[in-house]
Structure formats: C-alpha cells, structure tokens
Amino acid sequence: MSRLYVLDVPENISVANVAGQSDGVQVDKLGPYFVIEHNGPIVIDRRATGCRHAVWYSCVAGLADGRIVQWDKDALRVDPR
Amino acid sequence: MNDLSGRHLARGVDHAAFPTFNPVGTVRFYRDVLGFPVVHSICAAGWGPDDHPDFIHFFFDIGNDDRIAFFYYFGLPRPSSEGKGDAYARFGDSTPDWFVRSRHLAIHVDSGDALMEYRRRLDHSEWPVEMQVQHETIESIYTHDPNGYLVEVTRALRPVTPQEDLDANLTIDALVDIAQREGHTMDDLLTRKAELIVERAPSWEVRV
C-alpha cells in the first residue's frame, strides 16, 4: 500500500482531488495532510491539477511504502515499493 | 537561566554587509534608483591590523529598520572579474548558474503595486529587471546590482499558513536526520517525513 502525503494548502487541493478520481485510490486527512493511498500505482496528471511548476514540484510532503518513478511536467507516479 | 531563556529575541536584520569596488554605482543603484535612504556611514582611517586600508562603511535602509551595508576600501585592488560571481567571490565556468545565484538578498514588499514600482525604477536604470517570476504563492523580480550581487524584490500572494510552518518543521527535522547518512536522497527525506507525520499525528488531532 503506497501512501503519499500532500499538505492541505489551497494550491494542493487539486492534487488530492485529481488523485482521488482514479479507481481504488483513497484520499483521507491526517492532521494538515491529505493522505493518498493505493495498493497499486498512484498516477496524478499534472495538467488535470492545473498546477504550475513551482507548486507541482513541491507538492509531495511524505512518502511511505512507495517510490516516485515519474515526476515531470506530465505526471507524478508512485509505485509500491 | 533567566527570563530570556528559550525566547526568540532576534528582531530582523540589523545589517548584511558586502564589499564594493564600485561605490559610485552602488550609491546610484541603492539610493538613487531604488530610493533606499543612506542611514549611516563610518569613515575609518585604518582599523585593527596595520595593513588594514582606510575604508568607508555605509548603510542603506531597506525598510523595517533593516539595512544593507557596504565596505569600500581605499586603494584595494579590484579582484579579477573573470568567471561567474560577484565582487566578493568568483567561480569557474564549471560551477552551475543556479548555484551561483543561490546566494542572494530578497527584499520584501507588501503589494503588487509596490513590486511594479520597483520594476519601473529598475527598468529606467542601468540595471533593468532581468527576470520576473510569478507562481501560485509569490511574485518576484530579480536584477544584479553594480557589484554583481543578485537582488530580488518579492511579495507573497497569500499569507503563509500555520500548517506550512508545521510542515517546514517536519522537513527540517527529517533533513537533519537523513543528512547524517551517506548518500542521502530526496527519497530518504520524503520517507523520513512520512514517518514523522505518523509519529506526530496524535498530537495534531486536538490542535490542527
């Protein structure tokens, strides 16, 4: 189960929302963080989030049991570790 | 132990000091172009060791009672201007630009109008704005002063939130932990941060 933590600030809300639209991806809150969980890969489409590069490349606060295998202008992808 | 123990007592930047070999340009840039008042200067005929040249130490008000200061040393030969960098330090061509630019002074303004006023002043001078950056949280303009020092003027597009301060502290705690390991990476940092989030979450259930 990969777990991605994203800080709940206005610019990051769309990141959590887009992540949660994928089948099987669960989005919860822990303190001030969104917790995005999935048994398989978590893939977030950058354009769907509307994030520009400064926010996009700083939106991940923490990572458990997963590995970032893509983080570019197209997408962020976390695979189970 | 006294009643000051453990308190955050600092009150901003008294002054940040830089050498200059171009006092004329420095005064034009900071006083005449940017409009930062001269607030203090020291004319010192020698100082300390015998080989110390006479110098002028002069200060500009950068707002909030904070100051940027310069040393001009009479007769001190200007160092080589070859390579990247500024009047204080030079780097070879193999040093990446992002590293050279990493050391800079950022001056805060409260509004977009104030930022654009400084842009207007700079653009009418010998030191026009080289870059203007805006993203979701900040907007900044950048130029190099006559000494080659990178100067930024910046404004926040929204206030920093308490949760960002909390997150910053987790980042730094995680960084201190992992930076002591050989070969540490961003992956190590994010993994350690996730551990700290879980460890500290029980204390947030009430406060956040």
Coordinates of N, CA, C and O in Angstrom, one line a residue, chain B residues 119-194:
Chain B
R119 N 10.0 47.6 -10.2 CA 10.3 47.2 -11.5 C 10.5 48.4 -12.4 O 11.4 48.5 -13.2
R120 N 9.6 49.4 -12.3 CA 9.6 50.6 -13.1 C 11.0 51.4 -12.8 O 11.7 51.8 -13.8
R121 N 11.3 51.5 -11.5 CA 12.6 52.2 -11.2 C 13.8 51.5 -11.8 O 14.7 52.2 -12.4
L122 N 13.8 50.2 -11.7 CA 15.0 49.5 -12.2 C 15.0 49.5 -13.8 O 16.1 49.7 -14.4
D123 N 13.8 49.4 -14.4 CA 13.8 49.3 -15.8 C 14.2 50.7 -16.5 O 14.6 50.7 -17.6
H124 N 14.1 51.8 -15.7 CA 14.6 53.1 -16.2 C 16.0 53.3 -15.8 O 16.5 54.4 -16.0
S125 N 16.7 52.3 -15.3 CA 18.1 52.5 -14.9 C 19.0 51.6 -15.7 O 18.6 50.9 -16.7
E126 N 20.3 51.7 -15.3 CA 21.3 50.8 -16.0 C 21.1 49.3 -15.6 O 21.9 48.5 -16.1
W127 N 20.3 49.1 -14.6 CA 20.2 47.7 -14.0 C 18.7 47.2 -14.1 O 18.0 47.0 -13.1
P128 N 18.2 47.1 -15.4 CA 16.8 46.7 -15.6 C 16.6 45.3 -15.0 O 17.5 44.5 -14.8
V129 N 15.3 45.0 -14.7 CA 14.9 43.7 -14.2 C 15.3 42.7 -15.3 O 15.0 42.8 -16.5
E130 N 16.0 41.6 -14.8 CA 16.4 40.5 -15.7 C 15.4 39.4 -15.7 O 15.4 38.6 -16.7
M131 N 14.6 39.3 -14.7 CA 13.6 38.2 -14.6 C 12.5 38.5 -13.7 O 12.7 39.1 -12.6
Q132 N 11.3 38.2 -14.1 CA 10.1 38.4 -13.2 C 9.4 37.0 -13.2 O 9.1 36.4 -14.2
V133 N 9.2 36.6 -12.0 CA 8.7 35.2 -11.7 C 7.4 35.4 -10.9 O 7.4 36.1 -9.9
Q134 N 6.3 34.7 -11.4 CA 5.1 34.6 -10.5 C 4.7 33.2 -10.6 O 4.5 32.6 -11.6
H135 N 4.4 32.6 -9.4 CA 3.7 31.4 -9.3 C 2.6 31.5 -8.3 O 2.2 32.6 -8.0
E136 N 2.1 30.4 -7.9 CA 0.8 30.4 -7.1 C 1.0 31.2 -5.8 O 0.0 31.7 -5.3
T137 N 2.2 31.3 -5.2 CA 2.3 31.8 -3.9 C 3.1 33.1 -3.8 O 3.0 33.9 -2.8
I138 N 4.1 33.3 -4.7 CA 4.9 34.5 -4.7 C 5.1 35.1 -6.0 O 4.9 34.5 -7.1
E139 N 5.5 36.4 -6.0 CA 5.9 37.1 -7.3 C 7.2 37.8 -7.0 O 7.3 38.5 -5.9
S140 N 8.2 37.7 -7.9 CA 9.5 38.3 -7.6 C 10.1 38.9 -8.9 O 9.8 38.4 -10.0
I141 N 10.9 40.0 -8.7 CA 11.7 40.5 -9.7 C 13.2 40.4 -9.3 O 13.5 40.4 -8.1
Y142 N 14.1 40.2 -10.3 CA 15.5 40.0 -10.0 C 16.3 40.9 -10.9 O 16.0 41.1 -12.1
T143 N 17.4 41.4 -10.3 CA 18.5 42.0 -11.1 C 19.8 41.8 -10.3 O 19.8 41.4 -9.2
H144 N 20.9 42.2 -11.0 CA 22.2 42.2 -10.3 C 22.6 43.6 -10.1 O 22.4 44.5 -10.9
D145 N 23.1 43.9 -8.9 CA 23.5 45.3 -8.5 C 24.9 45.5 -9.2 O 25.4 44.7 -9.8
P146 N 25.4 46.7 -9.1 CA 26.7 47.1 -9.8 C 27.8 46.2 -9.3 O 28.9 46.2 -10.0
N147 N 27.7 45.5 -8.2 CA 28.8 44.7 -7.7 C 28.6 43.2 -8.1 O 29.4 42.3 -7.8
G148 N 27.5 42.9 -8.9 CA 27.2 41.6 -9.3 C 26.4 40.8 -8.3 O 26.2 39.6 -8.5
Y149 N 26.0 41.4 -7.2 CA 25.2 40.7 -6.2 C 23.7 40.6 -6.7 O 23.2 41.6 -7.2
L150 N 23.2 39.4 -6.6 CA 21.8 39.2 -7.1 C 20.8 39.8 -6.1 O 20.9 39.4 -4.9
V151 N 20.0 40.6 -6.5 CA 19.0 41.2 -5.6 C 17.6 40.9 -6.2 O 17.3 41.0 -7.3
E152 N 16.7 40.4 -5.2 CA 15.4 40.0 -5.5 C 14.4 41.0 -4.8 O 14.8 41.4 -3.6
V153 N 13.4 41.4 -5.4 CA 12.3 42.0 -4.6 C 11.1 41.1 -4.8 O 10.8 40.6 -5.9
T154 N 10.4 40.8 -3.7 CA 9.4 39.7 -3.7 C 8.2 40.1 -2.9 O 8.3 40.9 -1.9
R155 N 7.0 39.6 -3.3 CA 5.8 39.7 -2.5 C 5.1 38.4 -2.4 O 5.3 37.5 -3.3
A156 N 4.4 38.2 -1.3 CA 3.7 37.0 -1.1 C 2.3 37.2 -1.7 O 1.7 38.2 -1.5
L157 N 1.8 36.2 -2.4 CA 0.4 36.3 -3.0 C -0.6 35.8 -2.0 O -1.8 36.1 -2.2
R158 N -0.2 35.2 -0.9 CA -1.1 34.9 0.2 C -0.2 34.7 1.5 O 1.0 34.4 1.3
P159 N -0.8 34.9 2.6 CA 0.0 34.7 3.9 C 0.4 33.2 4.0 O -0.3 32.3 3.5
V160 N 1.5 33.0 4.7 CA 1.9 31.6 5.0 C 1.0 31.1 6.1 O 0.7 31.8 7.0
T161 N 0.5 29.9 5.9 CA -0.5 29.3 6.8 C 0.2 28.6 8.0 O 1.4 28.1 7.8
P162 N -0.4 28.4 9.1 CA 0.2 27.6 10.2 C 0.6 26.2 9.8 O 1.6 25.7 10.3
Q163 N -0.2 25.6 8.9 CA 0.2 24.2 8.5 C 1.4 24.2 7.7 O 2.2 23.2 7.7
E164 N 1.7 25.3 7.0 CA 3.0 25.3 6.3 C 4.2 25.5 7.2 O 5.3 24.9 7.0
D165 N 4.0 26.2 8.3 CA 5.1 26.2 9.4 C 5.3 24.9 10.0 O 6.4 24.4 10.2
L166 N 4.2 24.2 10.3 CA 4.3 22.8 10.8 C 5.1 21.9 9.8 O 6.0 21.2 10.2
D167 N 4.7 22.0 8.6 CA 5.3 21.2 7.5 C 6.8 21.5 7.4 O 7.6 20.6 7.2
A168 N 7.1 22.8 7.5 CA 8.5 23.2 7.4 C 9.3 22.6 8.5 O 10.5 22.2 8.3
N169 N 8.8 22.5 9.7 CA 9.5 22.0 10.8 C 9.7 20.5 10.6 O 10.8 19.9 11.0
L170 N 8.7 19.8 10.1 CA 8.9 18.4 9.8 C 10.0 18.2 8.7 O 10.8 17.2 8.8
T171 N 10.0 19.0 7.7 CA 11.0 18.9 6.6 C 12.4 19.0 7.2 O 13.3 18.3 6.9
I172 N 12.6 20.0 8.1 CA 13.9 20.3 8.6 C 14.3 19.2 9.6 O 15.5 18.8 9.6
D173 N 13.4 18.7 10.4 CA 13.7 17.6 11.3 C 14.1 16.4 10.5 O 15.1 15.7 10.8
A174 N 13.4 16.1 9.4 CA 13.7 15.0 8.5 C 15.1 15.2 7.9 O 15.9 14.3 7.8
L175 N 15.3 16.4 7.4 CA 16.6 16.7 6.7 C 17.8 16.5 7.7 O 18.8 15.9 7.3
V176 N 17.6 17.0 8.9 CA 18.7 16.8 9.9 C 19.0 15.3 10.1 O 20.1 14.9 10.3
D177 N 17.9 14.5 10.2 CA 18.0 13.1 10.4 C 18.8 12.4 9.2 O 19.7 11.7 9.4
I178 N 18.3 12.7 8.0 CA 18.8 11.9 6.9 C 20.2 12.5 6.4 O 20.9 11.8 5.8
A179 N 20.4 13.8 6.6 CA 21.7 14.4 6.1 C 22.9 13.9 6.8 O 24.0 14.1 6.3
Q180 N 22.7 13.1 7.8 CA 23.9 12.5 8.5 C 24.2 11.1 8.0 O 25.2 10.5 8.4
R181 N 23.3 10.7 7.0 CA 23.6 9.4 6.3 C 24.3 9.6 5.0 O 24.0 10.6 4.3
E182 N 25.3 8.7 4.7 CA 26.0 8.8 3.5 C 25.0 8.6 2.3 O 24.2 7.7 2.4
G183 N 25.2 9.4 1.3 CA 24.4 9.2 0.0 C 22.9 9.4 0.1 O 22.1 8.9 -0.6
H184 N 22.5 10.3 1.0 CA 21.1 10.6 1.2 C 20.5 11.2 0.0 O 21.2 12.0 -0.7
T185 N 19.2 11.0 -0.2 CA 18.5 11.5 -1.3 C 17.2 12.1 -0.9 O 16.7 12.0 0.2
M186 N 16.5 12.7 -1.9 CA 15.1 13.3 -1.7 C 14.2 12.2 -1.2 O 13.3 12.4 -0.4
D187 N 14.4 11.0 -1.8 CA 13.5 9.8 -1.4 C 13.7 9.5 0.1 O 12.7 9.3 0.7
D188 N 14.9 9.6 0.6 CA 15.1 9.4 2.0 C 14.4 10.4 2.8 O 13.8 10.1 3.9
L189 N 14.4 11.7 2.3 CA 13.8 12.8 3.1 C 12.3 12.6 3.1 O 11.6 12.7 4.2
L190 N 11.7 12.2 2.0 CA 10.2 12.1 1.9 C 9.8 10.9 2.8 O 8.7 10.9 3.4
T191 N 10.6 9.8 2.8 CA 10.3 8.7 3.6 C 10.3 9.0 5.1 O 9.5 8.6 5.9
R192 N 11.4 9.7 5.5 CA 11.5 10.1 6.9 C 10.4 11.1 7.3 O 9.9 11.0 8.4
K193 N 10.0 12.0 6.4 CA 8.9 12.9 6.7 C 7.6 12.1 6.9 O 6.9 12.5 7.9
A194 N 7.4 11.1 6.1 CA 6.2 10.3 6.3 C 6.2 9.7 7.7 O 5.1 9.6 8.4

